[in-house]
Amino acid sequence: MKNQFYFKKKAGILLLSLCAAVGLCAQNQIVVLEAENADSVHAPAKVKSVDGFSGGKYVGGNDPGSYLFFHDVEMDEAGTYEFKTYFNCNGTRRFTVKVNNYPEVECSVKGTAKWDTPPAETTSVLVYMAAGKNNIKITPYPTTSGGPNLDKFEILETTEAPLPVPHEGFPIVLEAEYAHLSGTLKVKTLEGMSNDRYVGDFNKDTNSALQFTCIDIPEEGPYELKIFTNDPMGRPLDIQTNNYAKIYINVNKSQGGWDQLPTAETSVLVWLDKGLNTISFTESCRNSGPNIDKIEIHETDEPMERPDIEKPYPESCKEIDEYKISFMGSSVCYGTGATNNYGYAYMYADLLEQRAQQGIGRDWISSNISIGGNTTQMVLDRWERDLLRDCGRYVFYGLSLGNERNDGTPTQQAAINYEKGMKQLIRQADSVGIVPVMANNYANAGFNADDYEILKNLNLTIQQWTVPSVNMLGAVDDGSGRWVKAIESDGAHPNSDGHREFSYAIVPSLFDALDAGKEAPQRQESTAYELGTAAATQHVEFTPENIVHPFTLSFEVNAASAGTLASFENESGMGRLVVDESGNLVYRSPLGGEIVSTVAFTAGSWHTVSLTHYYAWGMTQLYVDGVHAGQLAEKLVVKRFALGGSAAPAEAQYRQLFFWRSGMNAEELAAVAEGKMLRSSLEIYAPLSAEVPLLNLAQSTNTLSLVDNSTSGIASVKVDNLLFSPNPVRQGSRVNAGCTGRFDIYSVNGMLVDSQSLRAEGDTLSTDTLTAGTYLVLLEGTAQKGLLIIY
C-alpha cells in the first residue's frame, strides 16, 4: 500500500482533537494522501475529474453511507501532528476522521466557493499518531446534508502542545452517533449519555439500520459485544457481523422512560474476523428498535464456533457448488491470443479433470466469466451480477496492469488503482464466503524500463499477501517486462504457447489444498536438518506435481566441504549444484555448461542458494545470498529434485527449502534471501526442521520423501489414490479417508506404526498416537495408497 501515498517520510496516525479552520503552527510535511487514491471510496462517494484540484481529481458525493478508507499508513514515531484536509463546498458541512479504533474527530467546515470549483479550502486538526501501520477513515457526519468534496489530506509536523496518548486495545468503543445511519434514525442530544448523544427513532417500517465499518480486530474469534441502550420495553434488535448469520436479541429494559437516563447494558457473543469488520444493527420485523448510546467490544474466554455465512447468492443459485472455480478477469483470462481461445484457464481446468480421473484430486469444474478490456473497477462493477450468479465457492481473478493504463493513466497511478481494486475484490469475496485466488501481473509489449520496475514492485507486494496467487510474469518475462517473442500473439496477449506457460505456473493441487483447509504459509524459523554423508544415510526428494517449465529452487545451506548440495533430473541428464574443491558454488547444467559463483562456502557460514529457470526466455540464473552470480541460455524440463545424497559434503546442514513453479527476478530473490515469504506459485515450502523435516507448508498437497542414498525408497510411491482431508492435519485431530476398510500406517522408514479400521461411512482416522511427520497409508486388500502429513 505504500505506493498509494506520496511519502516524504514514513507515517501512520491516530486522531484526537477538535477541528479548526484556522492555521496551526505546522512544520514539515510528512505524508500526502490523495482522496481519489483511498483504498476504498465507498458509494455513494465517487471520484470526479476537475482541473485545478490536486492530481486533477477529487471525491464528491460524500453523502450518508459513504466513506474514504486508507489502509496501512505508516509512521516512524508516535506523537502529535497536524492533519490538514483540503475540501470544497458551499455552505456548512460536517465530517469525521477516525484512525484505527480510536475516537472520531468531528470537523465542521463552511466553504465559500462554488461546488466542484477549485481551488480547495483547508481545515486542520491536531492528531496523535501511533508508530507503525494505521488505518484512516473519513466519513460524513450522519445528517441529511452530507459532507464536503474532498481533494487531499496532509500530515505535517507541529509545534503545538502534545495531545494525550489515547487508549490502546480493548474495549473498543463505538459511539452510535458516528455510525452509518439509514431509515428514520436520528442523532439526538442528552447530557449524561456517552458523548452526550445517542441515536433514536429506530422504526421497523422504514428499514432503519445502524452500521459500523472498518473495525480493525487483531485476531479472529469470539468477542463480547456490549450494547448500551435506552428502552423501557426491552425491544428486539437484529445484529450481523460481516456476512455471518444474524443474531436476534431483546435488549435489557432500562429504568425510567424513553430518552432518559440511565441506559441498560446487554451483552451478546459475536464472531469477528482478523482485520476489518462490519457490525450492523437493524430493526426486527417484530417491532421497532431501541435507542442506542454506544457499543463496546471486549475480549472474552467464552467459546464459540464460527457461524454460518448468511447466503449472499441470488435465488437462482439453488445451491452453491463447493468444487466450482469461476475464472473472472479480462481478455487473457478469457483465452484471447490462444487458438480457439483455449487459454490458460481452460488448460488448467483440463489438468484438474485429468487429476480427478487419476484419483489424485477433487472433481473440480470451472466457468469463465471474463470480459476483454476489464479493469479492476469494471470487475467490481459487475461482481455481484456475474460472480454471485455463477454459484461457485472459488474465484480466480485474472486481471492486468496493462488494462489499468488503457485510458492513458500513468503506470504508477495504474499500479495504485490495480492494488486498491484487487484488495477490494479480495475483501468482497472473503465477506461472502467465496475463496479468492489471483493471478499476478504479466508482460506487455508496451512496457518500458520504468514500467518494468513498477510491475516488479507491484508483484513483489502481491507475493507477500496471504491470498493464493500465481507468478504469471515469471512464466513469460523476457527479462525486460515484455513477452518472449516466440510466445507473443500481440502486444497485450500471449499465443497458445504463452498460455501454456501460464498454466504450468499454477500449482496443480492448489484448490485441493484450499479445500482441505490448508492456510497460507508463514515463514518458520527452524533448526537445521543434517544431510551430510558423515551423519546421514538418506536424502530429501520431491517430484513436482505436473510438467514443469519455469521454476525456482531455493534453500539455505551450511556446507563444510566439497560435494553435491542439490540435484535435479532433467529430460536428459542430471543438473547439480555443487561446492567445488576451491569452495565455490557451481551450477552444472544437464545440457553442458556451468555457472560459477565467487562466494566462498566455508564451515559455519550459511548461504541462500537460488536457481531460477525461465523456460520461455530460455534462461537459467544462479543467485547466492540474493545476488546474481551468472546465467546460462538453455531450456530445461525438470522431473525430480533432491537435497543431499551419496555425493553430498561430509557435513551439510539445510533449512528453508522452497520450490516455485515460475521464474523469479533479482528483486524477488533478494527478498527471499532477506527472509521474506513469497507465496505466488509456491508448491513446496519445507522449513526442514530437525523435528519435522518433511513438512510442506505450501498450499499444495505435494509431499517430500526421505530416501536411502542407495535405494529409491518411498520416492517410488507416487500414486496418491487416497485423498485425506484435512491434509496436512494437526496432531490429535481426526482425518477423513473418504472410504471404509483397514488402513495400515507406515513411517517413512517402512515401519508399521499403526493400523485402524473404518467400518461405517463418516468414520475417521485418529492421529492421537502418531507424532508429527509424513506417513505412507495403505488400504488393505487394494492397491490404494496415499501420503498423510501430521504437524
JSON list of C-alpha atoms in Angstrom, two decimals, residues 392-586:
[
{"chain": "A", "resi": 392, "resn": "GLY", "atom": "CA", "xyz": [-19.34, -21.28, -7.13]},
{"chain": "A", "resi": 393, "resn": "ARG", "atom": "CA", "xyz": [-17.21, -21.46, -3.98]},
{"chain": "A", "resi": 394, "resn": "TYR", "atom": "CA", "xyz": [-13.94, -20.24, -5.60]},
{"chain": "A", "resi": 395, "resn": "VAL", "atom": "CA", "xyz": [-12.98, -17.31, -7.81]},
{"chain": "A", "resi": 396, "resn": "PHE", "atom": "CA", "xyz": [-9.77, -16.91, -9.79]},
{"chain": "A", "resi": 397, "resn": "TYR", "atom": "CA", "xyz": [-9.16, -13.23, -10.57]},
{"chain": "A", "resi": 398, "resn": "GLY", "atom": "CA", "xyz": [-7.15, -12.74, -13.77]},
{"chain": "A", "resi": 399, "resn": "LEU", "atom": "CA", "xyz": [-6.54, -9.02, -14.37]},
{"chain": "A", "resi": 400, "resn": "SER", "atom": "CA", "xyz": [-3.61, -6.97, -15.61]},
{"chain": "A", "resi": 401, "resn": "LEU", "atom": "CA", "xyz": [-1.70, -3.77, -15.03]},
{"chain": "A", "resi": 402, "resn": "GLY", "atom": "CA", "xyz": [-1.88, -3.15, -18.80]},
{"chain": "A", "resi": 403, "resn": "ASN", "atom": "CA", "xyz": [-5.63, -2.64, -18.79]},
{"chain": "A", "resi": 404, "resn": "GLU", "atom": "CA", "xyz": [-5.39, -0.16, -15.91]},
{"chain": "A", "resi": 405, "resn": "ARG", "atom": "CA", "xyz": [-3.36, 2.05, -18.33]},
{"chain": "A", "resi": 406, "resn": "ASN", "atom": "CA", "xyz": [-5.78, 1.80, -21.25]},
{"chain": "A", "resi": 407, "resn": "ASP", "atom": "CA", "xyz": [-7.26, 5.28, -20.73]},
{"chain": "A", "resi": 408, "resn": "GLY", "atom": "CA", "xyz": [-3.82, 6.90, -20.65]},
{"chain": "A", "resi": 409, "resn": "THR", "atom": "CA", "xyz": [-3.37, 6.56, -16.89]},
{"chain": "A", "resi": 410, "resn": "PRO", "atom": "CA", "xyz": [0.36, 6.72, -15.98]},
{"chain": "A", "resi": 411, "resn": "THR", "atom": "CA", "xyz": [1.78, 3.36, -14.94]},
{"chain": "A", "resi": 412, "resn": "GLN", "atom": "CA", "xyz": [2.44, 4.33, -11.31]},
{"chain": "A", "resi": 413, "resn": "GLN", "atom": "CA", "xyz": [-1.14, 5.52, -10.88]},
{"chain": "A", "resi": 414, "resn": "ALA", "atom": "CA", "xyz": [-2.36, 2.41, -12.72]},
{"chain": "A", "resi": 415, "resn": "ALA", "atom": "CA", "xyz": [-0.47, 0.27, -10.19]},
{"chain": "A", "resi": 416, "resn": "ILE", "atom": "CA", "xyz": [-2.15, 2.16, -7.33]},
{"chain": "A", "resi": 417, "resn": "ASN", "atom": "CA", "xyz": [-5.56, 1.63, -8.92]},
{"chain": "A", "resi": 418, "resn": "TYR", "atom": "CA", "xyz": [-4.84, -2.05, -9.54]},
{"chain": "A", "resi": 419, "resn": "GLU", "atom": "CA", "xyz": [-3.70, -2.73, -5.97]},
{"chain": "A", "resi": 420, "resn": "LYS", "atom": "CA", "xyz": [-6.65, -0.85, -4.49]},
{"chain": "A", "resi": 421, "resn": "GLY", "atom": "CA", "xyz": [-9.10, -2.65, -6.77]},
{"chain": "A", "resi": 422, "resn": "MET", "atom": "CA", "xyz": [-7.66, -6.11, -6.13]},
{"chain": "A", "resi": 423, "resn": "LYS", "atom": "CA", "xyz": [-7.78, -5.63, -2.36]},
{"chain": "A", "resi": 424, "resn": "GLN", "atom": "CA", "xyz": [-11.43, -4.69, -2.63]},
{"chain": "A", "resi": 425, "resn": "LEU", "atom": "CA", "xyz": [-12.18, -7.71, -4.86]},
{"chain": "A", "resi": 426, "resn": "ILE", "atom": "CA", "xyz": [-10.47, -9.97, -2.32]},
{"chain": "A", "resi": 427, "resn": "ARG", "atom": "CA", "xyz": [-12.37, -8.39, 0.59]},
{"chain": "A", "resi": 428, "resn": "GLN", "atom": "CA", "xyz": [-15.70, -8.79, -1.21]},
{"chain": "A", "resi": 429, "resn": "ALA", "atom": "CA", "xyz": [-15.06, -12.46, -1.92]},
{"chain": "A", "resi": 430, "resn": "ASP", "atom": "CA", "xyz": [-13.99, -13.13, 1.67]},
{"chain": "A", "resi": 431, "resn": "SER", "atom": "CA", "xyz": [-17.05, -11.34, 3.02]},
{"chain": "A", "resi": 432, "resn": "VAL", "atom": "CA", "xyz": [-19.48, -13.75, 1.37]},
{"chain": "A", "resi": 433, "resn": "GLY", "atom": "CA", "xyz": [-17.52, -16.99, 1.82]},
{"chain": "A", "resi": 434, "resn": "ILE", "atom": "CA", "xyz": [-16.05, -17.15, -1.70]},
{"chain": "A", "resi": 435, "resn": "VAL", "atom": "CA", "xyz": [-12.40, -18.23, -1.68]},
{"chain": "A", "resi": 436, "resn": "PRO", "atom": "CA", "xyz": [-10.29, -15.84, -3.82]},
{"chain": "A", "resi": 437, "resn": "VAL", "atom": "CA", "xyz": [-7.21, -16.77, -5.87]},
{"chain": "A", "resi": 438, "resn": "MET", "atom": "CA", "xyz": [-5.45, -14.28, -8.12]},
{"chain": "A", "resi": 439, "resn": "ALA", "atom": "CA", "xyz": [-3.01, -14.06, -11.00]},
{"chain": "A", "resi": 440, "resn": "ASN", "atom": "CA", "xyz": [-0.17, -11.58, -10.58]},
{"chain": "A", "resi": 441, "resn": "ASN", "atom": "CA", "xyz": [0.59, -9.07, -13.33]},
{"chain": "A", "resi": 442, "resn": "TYR", "atom": "CA", "xyz": [2.32, -10.18, -16.50]},
{"chain": "A", "resi": 443, "resn": "ALA", "atom": "CA", "xyz": [4.20, -8.90, -19.54]},
{"chain": "A", "resi": 444, "resn": "ASN", "atom": "CA", "xyz": [3.11, -6.30, -22.07]},
{"chain": "A", "resi": 445, "resn": "ALA", "atom": "CA", "xyz": [4.91, -5.25, -25.26]},
{"chain": "A", "resi": 446, "resn": "GLY", "atom": "CA", "xyz": [4.30, -1.60, -24.36]},
{"chain": "A", "resi": 447, "resn": "PHE", "atom": "CA", "xyz": [6.23, -1.65, -21.08]},
{"chain": "A", "resi": 448, "resn": "ASN", "atom": "CA", "xyz": [9.46, 0.38, -20.87]},
{"chain": "A", "resi": 449, "resn": "ALA", "atom": "CA", "xyz": [12.20, 0.16, -18.24]},
{"chain": "A", "resi": 450, "resn": "ASP", "atom": "CA", "xyz": [10.34, 2.37, -15.76]},
{"chain": "A", "resi": 451, "resn": "ASP", "atom": "CA", "xyz": [7.13, 0.39, -16.26]},
{"chain": "A", "resi": 452, "resn": "TYR", "atom": "CA", "xyz": [9.06, -2.82, -15.62]},
{"chain": "A", "resi": 453, "resn": "GLU", "atom": "CA", "xyz": [10.29, -1.56, -12.26]},
{"chain": "A", "resi": 454, "resn": "ILE", "atom": "CA", "xyz": [6.74, -0.61, -11.26]},
{"chain": "A", "resi": 455, "resn": "LEU", "atom": "CA", "xyz": [5.48, -4.01, -12.45]},
{"chain": "A", "resi": 456, "resn": "LYS", "atom": "CA", "xyz": [8.10, -5.91, -10.44]},
{"chain": "A", "resi": 457, "resn": "ASN", "atom": "CA", "xyz": [7.50, -3.87, -7.29]},
{"chain": "A", "resi": 458, "resn": "LEU", "atom": "CA", "xyz": [3.74, -4.41, -7.55]},
{"chain": "A", "resi": 459, "resn": "ASN", "atom": "CA", "xyz": [4.16, -8.16, -7.99]},
{"chain": "A", "resi": 460, "resn": "LEU", "atom": "CA", "xyz": [6.62, -8.32, -5.11]},
{"chain": "A", "resi": 461, "resn": "THR", "atom": "CA", "xyz": [3.99, -6.70, -2.89]},
{"chain": "A", "resi": 462, "resn": "ILE", "atom": "CA", "xyz": [1.32, -9.19, -4.00]},
{"chain": "A", "resi": 463, "resn": "GLN", "atom": "CA", "xyz": [3.70, -12.14, -3.46]},
{"chain": "A", "resi": 464, "resn": "GLN", "atom": "CA", "xyz": [3.64, -11.29, 0.24]},
{"chain": "A", "resi": 465, "resn": "TRP", "atom": "CA", "xyz": [-0.16, -11.16, 0.54]},
{"chain": "A", "resi": 466, "resn": "THR", "atom": "CA", "xyz": [-1.81, -14.19, 2.09]},
{"chain": "A", "resi": 467, "resn": "VAL", "atom": "CA", "xyz": [-4.30, -14.63, -0.76]},
{"chain": "A", "resi": 468, "resn": "PRO", "atom": "CA", "xyz": [-3.22, -17.56, -3.00]},
{"chain": "A", "resi": 469, "resn": "SER", "atom": "CA", "xyz": [-1.61, -16.18, -6.15]},
{"chain": "A", "resi": 470, "resn": "VAL", "atom": "CA", "xyz": [0.23, -17.17, -9.34]},
{"chain": "A", "resi": 471, "resn": "ASN", "atom": "CA", "xyz": [3.51, -15.64, -10.55]},
{"chain": "A", "resi": 472, "resn": "MET", "atom": "CA", "xyz": [2.48, -15.02, -14.17]},
{"chain": "A", "resi": 473, "resn": "LEU", "atom": "CA", "xyz": [5.34, -12.67, -15.03]},
{"chain": "A", "resi": 474, "resn": "GLY", "atom": "CA", "xyz": [7.96, -15.30, -14.22]},
{"chain": "A", "resi": 475, "resn": "ALA", "atom": "CA", "xyz": [6.40, -17.60, -16.82]},
{"chain": "A", "resi": 476, "resn": "VAL", "atom": "CA", "xyz": [6.63, -15.25, -19.81]},
{"chain": "A", "resi": 477, "resn": "ASP", "atom": "CA", "xyz": [9.13, -12.49, -18.99]},
{"chain": "A", "resi": 478, "resn": "ASP", "atom": "CA", "xyz": [11.94, -11.77, -21.46]},
{"chain": "A", "resi": 479, "resn": "GLY", "atom": "CA", "xyz": [13.95, -10.02, -18.76]},
{"chain": "A", "resi": 480, "resn": "SER", "atom": "CA", "xyz": [12.52, -6.57, -19.52]},
{"chain": "A", "resi": 481, "resn": "GLY", "atom": "CA", "xyz": [8.80, -6.95, -18.77]},
{"chain": "A", "resi": 482, "resn": "ARG", "atom": "CA", "xyz": [7.84, -7.79, -22.36]},
{"chain": "A", "resi": 483, "resn": "TRP", "atom": "CA", "xyz": [6.66, -11.02, -23.92]},
{"chain": "A", "resi": 484, "resn": "VAL", "atom": "CA", "xyz": [9.19, -13.51, -25.19]},
{"chain": "A", "resi": 485, "resn": "LYS", "atom": "CA", "xyz": [8.62, -13.11, -28.94]},
{"chain": "A", "resi": 486, "resn": "ALA", "atom": "CA", "xyz": [8.04, -16.82, -29.56]},
{"chain": "A", "resi": 487, "resn": "ILE", "atom": "CA", "xyz": [5.00, -16.83, -27.24]},
{"chain": "A", "resi": 488, "resn": "GLU", "atom": "CA", "xyz": [3.52, -13.44, -28.18]},
{"chain": "A", "resi": 489, "resn": "SER", "atom": "CA", "xyz": [0.23, -13.19, -30.09]},
{"chain": "A", "resi": 490, "resn": "ASP", "atom": "CA", "xyz": [0.07, -9.38, -29.98]},
{"chain": "A", "resi": 491, "resn": "GLY", "atom": "CA", "xyz": [1.32, -6.68, -27.64]},
{"chain": "A", "resi": 492, "resn": "ALA", "atom": "CA", "xyz": [-1.24, -7.44, -24.95]},
{"chain": "A", "resi": 493, "resn": "HIS", "atom": "CA", "xyz": [-1.78, -11.20, -25.33]},
{"chain": "A", "resi": 494, "resn": "PRO", "atom": "CA", "xyz": [0.25, -14.42, -25.41]},
{"chain": "A", "resi": 495, "resn": "ASN", "atom": "CA", "xyz": [-0.29, -17.12, -28.01]},
{"chain": "A", "resi": 496, "resn": "SER", "atom": "CA", "xyz": [-1.19, -20.72, -27.15]},
{"chain": "A", "resi": 497, "resn": "ASP", "atom": "CA", "xyz": [2.38, -21.48, -26.04]},
{"chain": "A", "resi": 498, "resn": "GLY", "atom": "CA", "xyz": [2.34, -18.44, -23.77]},
{"chain": "A", "resi": 499, "resn": "HIS", "atom": "CA", "xyz": [-0.97, -19.50, -22.24]},
{"chain": "A", "resi": 500, "resn": "ARG", "atom": "CA", "xyz": [0.54, -22.93, -21.63]},
{"chain": "A", "resi": 501, "resn": "GLU", "atom": "CA", "xyz": [3.43, -21.35, -19.72]},
{"chain": "A", "resi": 502, "resn": "PHE", "atom": "CA", "xyz": [0.86, -19.54, -17.57]},
{"chain": "A", "resi": 503, "resn": "SER", "atom": "CA", "xyz": [-0.98, -22.79, -16.86]},
{"chain": "A", "resi": 504, "resn": "TYR", "atom": "CA", "xyz": [2.24, -24.52, -15.76]},
{"chain": "A", "resi": 505, "resn": "ALA", "atom": "CA", "xyz": [2.81, -21.73, -13.21]},
{"chain": "A", "resi": 506, "resn": "ILE", "atom": "CA", "xyz": [-0.40, -22.59, -11.32]},
{"chain": "A", "resi": 507, "resn": "VAL", "atom": "CA", "xyz": [0.15, -25.16, -8.55]},
{"chain": "A", "resi": 508, "resn": "PRO", "atom": "CA", "xyz": [-1.79, -28.27, -9.71]},
{"chain": "A", "resi": 509, "resn": "SER", "atom": "CA", "xyz": [-3.13, -29.18, -6.25]},
{"chain": "A", "resi": 510, "resn": "LEU", "atom": "CA", "xyz": [-3.76, -25.59, -5.10]},
{"chain": "A", "resi": 511, "resn": "PHE", "atom": "CA", "xyz": [-7.54, -25.96, -4.94]},
{"chain": "A", "resi": 512, "resn": "ASP", "atom": "CA", "xyz": [-7.30, -29.40, -3.31]},
{"chain": "A", "resi": 513, "resn": "ALA", "atom": "CA", "xyz": [-5.14, -27.80, -0.61]},
{"chain": "A", "resi": 514, "resn": "LEU", "atom": "CA", "xyz": [-7.62, -24.96, -0.14]},
{"chain": "A", "resi": 515, "resn": "ASP", "atom": "CA", "xyz": [-10.48, -27.46, 0.05]},
{"chain": "A", "resi": 516, "resn": "ALA", "atom": "CA", "xyz": [-8.54, -29.28, 2.77]},
{"chain": "A", "resi": 517, "resn": "GLY", "atom": "CA", "xyz": [-8.30, -26.05, 4.77]},
{"chain": "A", "resi": 518, "resn": "LYS", "atom": "CA", "xyz": [-4.57, -25.52, 4.27]},
{"chain": "A", "resi": 519, "resn": "GLU", "atom": "CA", "xyz": [-3.77, -21.95, 5.25]},
{"chain": "A", "resi": 520, "resn": "ALA", "atom": "CA", "xyz": [-1.33, -19.52, 3.66]},
{"chain": "A", "resi": 521, "resn": "PRO", "atom": "CA", "xyz": [2.20, -20.50, 4.72]},
{"chain": "A", "resi": 522, "resn": "GLN", "atom": "CA", "xyz": [4.10, -18.35, 7.17]},
{"chain": "A", "resi": 523, "resn": "ARG", "atom": "CA", "xyz": [7.89, -18.43, 7.20]},
{"chain": "A", "resi": 524, "resn": "GLN", "atom": "CA", "xyz": [9.10, -20.55, 10.12]},
{"chain": "A", "resi": 525, "resn": "GLU", "atom": "CA", "xyz": [12.36, -20.19, 11.96]},
{"chain": "A", "resi": 526, "resn": "SER", "atom": "CA", "xyz": [13.76, -23.69, 12.03]},
{"chain": "A", "resi": 527, "resn": "THR", "atom": "CA", "xyz": [16.66, -25.73, 13.27]},
{"chain": "A", "resi": 528, "resn": "ALA", "atom": "CA", "xyz": [18.86, -27.21, 10.58]},
{"chain": "A", "resi": 529, "resn": "TYR", "atom": "CA", "xyz": [18.50, -30.67, 9.08]},
{"chain": "A", "resi": 530, "resn": "GLU", "atom": "CA", "xyz": [21.74, -32.61, 8.58]},
{"chain": "A", "resi": 531, "resn": "LEU", "atom": "CA", "xyz": [22.17, -34.31, 5.18]},
{"chain": "A", "resi": 532, "resn": "GLY", "atom": "CA", "xyz": [25.98, -34.55, 5.11]},
{"chain": "A", "resi": 533, "resn": "THR", "atom": "CA", "xyz": [27.30, -38.06, 4.40]},
{"chain": "A", "resi": 534, "resn": "ALA", "atom": "CA", "xyz": [29.19, -38.23, 7.69]},
{"chain": "A", "resi": 535, "resn": "ALA", "atom": "CA", "xyz": [25.91, -38.42, 9.60]},
{"chain": "A", "resi": 536, "resn": "ALA", "atom": "CA", "xyz": [23.07, -39.01, 7.11]},
{"chain": "A", "resi": 537, "resn": "THR", "atom": "CA", "xyz": [22.29, -42.10, 5.07]},
{"chain": "A", "resi": 538, "resn": "GLN", "atom": "CA", "xyz": [19.25, -40.57, 3.38]},
{"chain": "A", "resi": 539, "resn": "HIS", "atom": "CA", "xyz": [18.47, -37.55, 1.25]},
{"chain": "A", "resi": 540, "resn": "VAL", "atom": "CA", "xyz": [15.35, -35.43, 0.72]},
{"chain": "A", "resi": 541, "resn": "GLU", "atom": "CA", "xyz": [13.44, -35.80, -2.55]},
{"chain": "A", "resi": 542, "resn": "PHE", "atom": "CA", "xyz": [10.34, -34.31, -4.12]},
{"chain": "A", "resi": 543, "resn": "THR", "atom": "CA", "xyz": [8.72, -34.61, -7.53]},
{"chain": "A", "resi": 544, "resn": "PRO", "atom": "CA", "xyz": [6.68, -31.68, -8.89]},
{"chain": "A", "resi": 545, "resn": "GLU", "atom": "CA", "xyz": [3.02, -32.49, -9.42]},
{"chain": "A", "resi": 546, "resn": "ASN", "atom": "CA", "xyz": [2.87, -31.85, -13.17]},
{"chain": "A", "resi": 547, "resn": "ILE", "atom": "CA", "xyz": [5.02, -30.80, -16.12]},
{"chain": "A", "resi": 548, "resn": "VAL", "atom": "CA", "xyz": [7.44, -28.07, -15.06]},
{"chain": "A", "resi": 549, "resn": "HIS", "atom": "CA", "xyz": [8.70, -25.37, -17.39]},
{"chain": "A", "resi": 550, "resn": "PRO", "atom": "CA", "xyz": [9.61, -22.22, -15.42]},
{"chain": "A", "resi": 551, "resn": "PHE", "atom": "CA", "xyz": [10.76, -22.91, -11.86]},
{"chain": "A", "resi": 552, "resn": "THR", "atom": "CA", "xyz": [12.81, -21.62, -8.95]},
{"chain": "A", "resi": 553, "resn": "LEU", "atom": "CA", "xyz": [14.57, -23.77, -6.34]},
{"chain": "A", "resi": 554, "resn": "SER", "atom": "CA", "xyz": [15.92, -22.09, -3.21]},
{"chain": "A", "resi": 555, "resn": "PHE", "atom": "CA", "xyz": [17.38, -23.32, 0.09]},
{"chain": "A", "resi": 556, "resn": "GLU", "atom": "CA", "xyz": [19.75, -22.27, 2.85]},
{"chain": "A", "resi": 557, "resn": "VAL", "atom": "CA", "xyz": [22.82, -24.41, 3.44]},
{"chain": "A", "resi": 558, "resn": "ASN", "atom": "CA", "xyz": [25.85, -24.58, 5.68]},
{"chain": "A", "resi": 559, "resn": "ALA", "atom": "CA", "xyz": [28.40, -26.84, 3.96]},
{"chain": "A", "resi": 560, "resn": "ALA", "atom": "CA", "xyz": [31.86, -27.57, 5.33]},
{"chain": "A", "resi": 561, "resn": "SER", "atom": "CA", "xyz": [33.50, -29.23, 2.32]},
{"chain": "A", "resi": 562, "resn": "ALA", "atom": "CA", "xyz": [33.18, -30.03, -1.37]},
{"chain": "A", "resi": 563, "resn": "GLY", "atom": "CA", "xyz": [30.24, -32.08, -2.66]},
{"chain": "A", "resi": 564, "resn": "THR", "atom": "CA", "xyz": [26.81, -32.01, -4.30]},
{"chain": "A", "resi": 565, "resn": "LEU", "atom": "CA", "xyz": [24.32, -29.83, -2.42]},
{"chain": "A", "resi": 566, "resn": "ALA", "atom": "CA", "xyz": [21.33, -30.45, -4.67]},
{"chain": "A", "resi": 567, "resn": "SER", "atom": "CA", "xyz": [20.50, -32.20, -7.91]},
{"chain": "A", "resi": 568, "resn": "PHE", "atom": "CA", "xyz": [17.61, -32.50, -10.33]},
{"chain": "A", "resi": 569, "resn": "GLU", "atom": "CA", "xyz": [16.61, -34.91, -13.02]},
{"chain": "A", "resi": 570, "resn": "ASN", "atom": "CA", "xyz": [16.06, -33.31, -16.42]},
{"chain": "A", "resi": 571, "resn": "GLU", "atom": "CA", "xyz": [14.62, -34.85, -19.58]},
{"chain": "A", "resi": 572, "resn": "SER", "atom": "CA", "xyz": [18.23, -35.56, -20.49]},
{"chain": "A", "resi": 573, "resn": "GLY", "atom": "CA", "xyz": [20.79, -35.94, -17.74]},
{"chain": "A", "resi": 574, "resn": "MET", "atom": "CA", "xyz": [21.19, -34.55, -14.23]},
{"chain": "A", "resi": 575, "resn": "GLY", "atom": "CA", "xyz": [21.72, -30.96, -13.15]},
{"chain": "A", "resi": 576, "resn": "ARG", "atom": "CA", "xyz": [23.70, -30.28, -10.00]},
{"chain": "A", "resi": 577, "resn": "LEU", "atom": "CA", "xyz": [24.55, -27.53, -7.54]},
{"chain": "A", "resi": 578, "resn": "VAL", "atom": "CA", "xyz": [27.95, -28.37, -6.08]},
{"chain": "A", "resi": 579, "resn": "VAL", "atom": "CA", "xyz": [30.65, -26.87, -3.91]},
{"chain": "A", "resi": 580, "resn": "ASP", "atom": "CA", "xyz": [33.93, -27.42, -5.77]},
{"chain": "A", "resi": 581, "resn": "GLU", "atom": "CA", "xyz": [37.33, -28.05, -4.25]},
{"chain": "A", "resi": 582, "resn": "SER", "atom": "CA", "xyz": [38.01, -24.31, -4.16]},
{"chain": "A", "resi": 583, "resn": "GLY", "atom": "CA", "xyz": [34.91, -23.74, -2.02]},
{"chain": "A", "resi": 584, "resn": "ASN", "atom": "CA", "xyz": [32.94, -22.07, -4.81]},
{"chain": "A", "resi": 585, "resn": "LEU", "atom": "CA", "xyz": [29.31, -22.86, -5.60]},
{"chain": "A", "resi": 586, "resn": "VAL", "atom": "CA", "xyz": [28.90, -24.19, -9.15]}
]
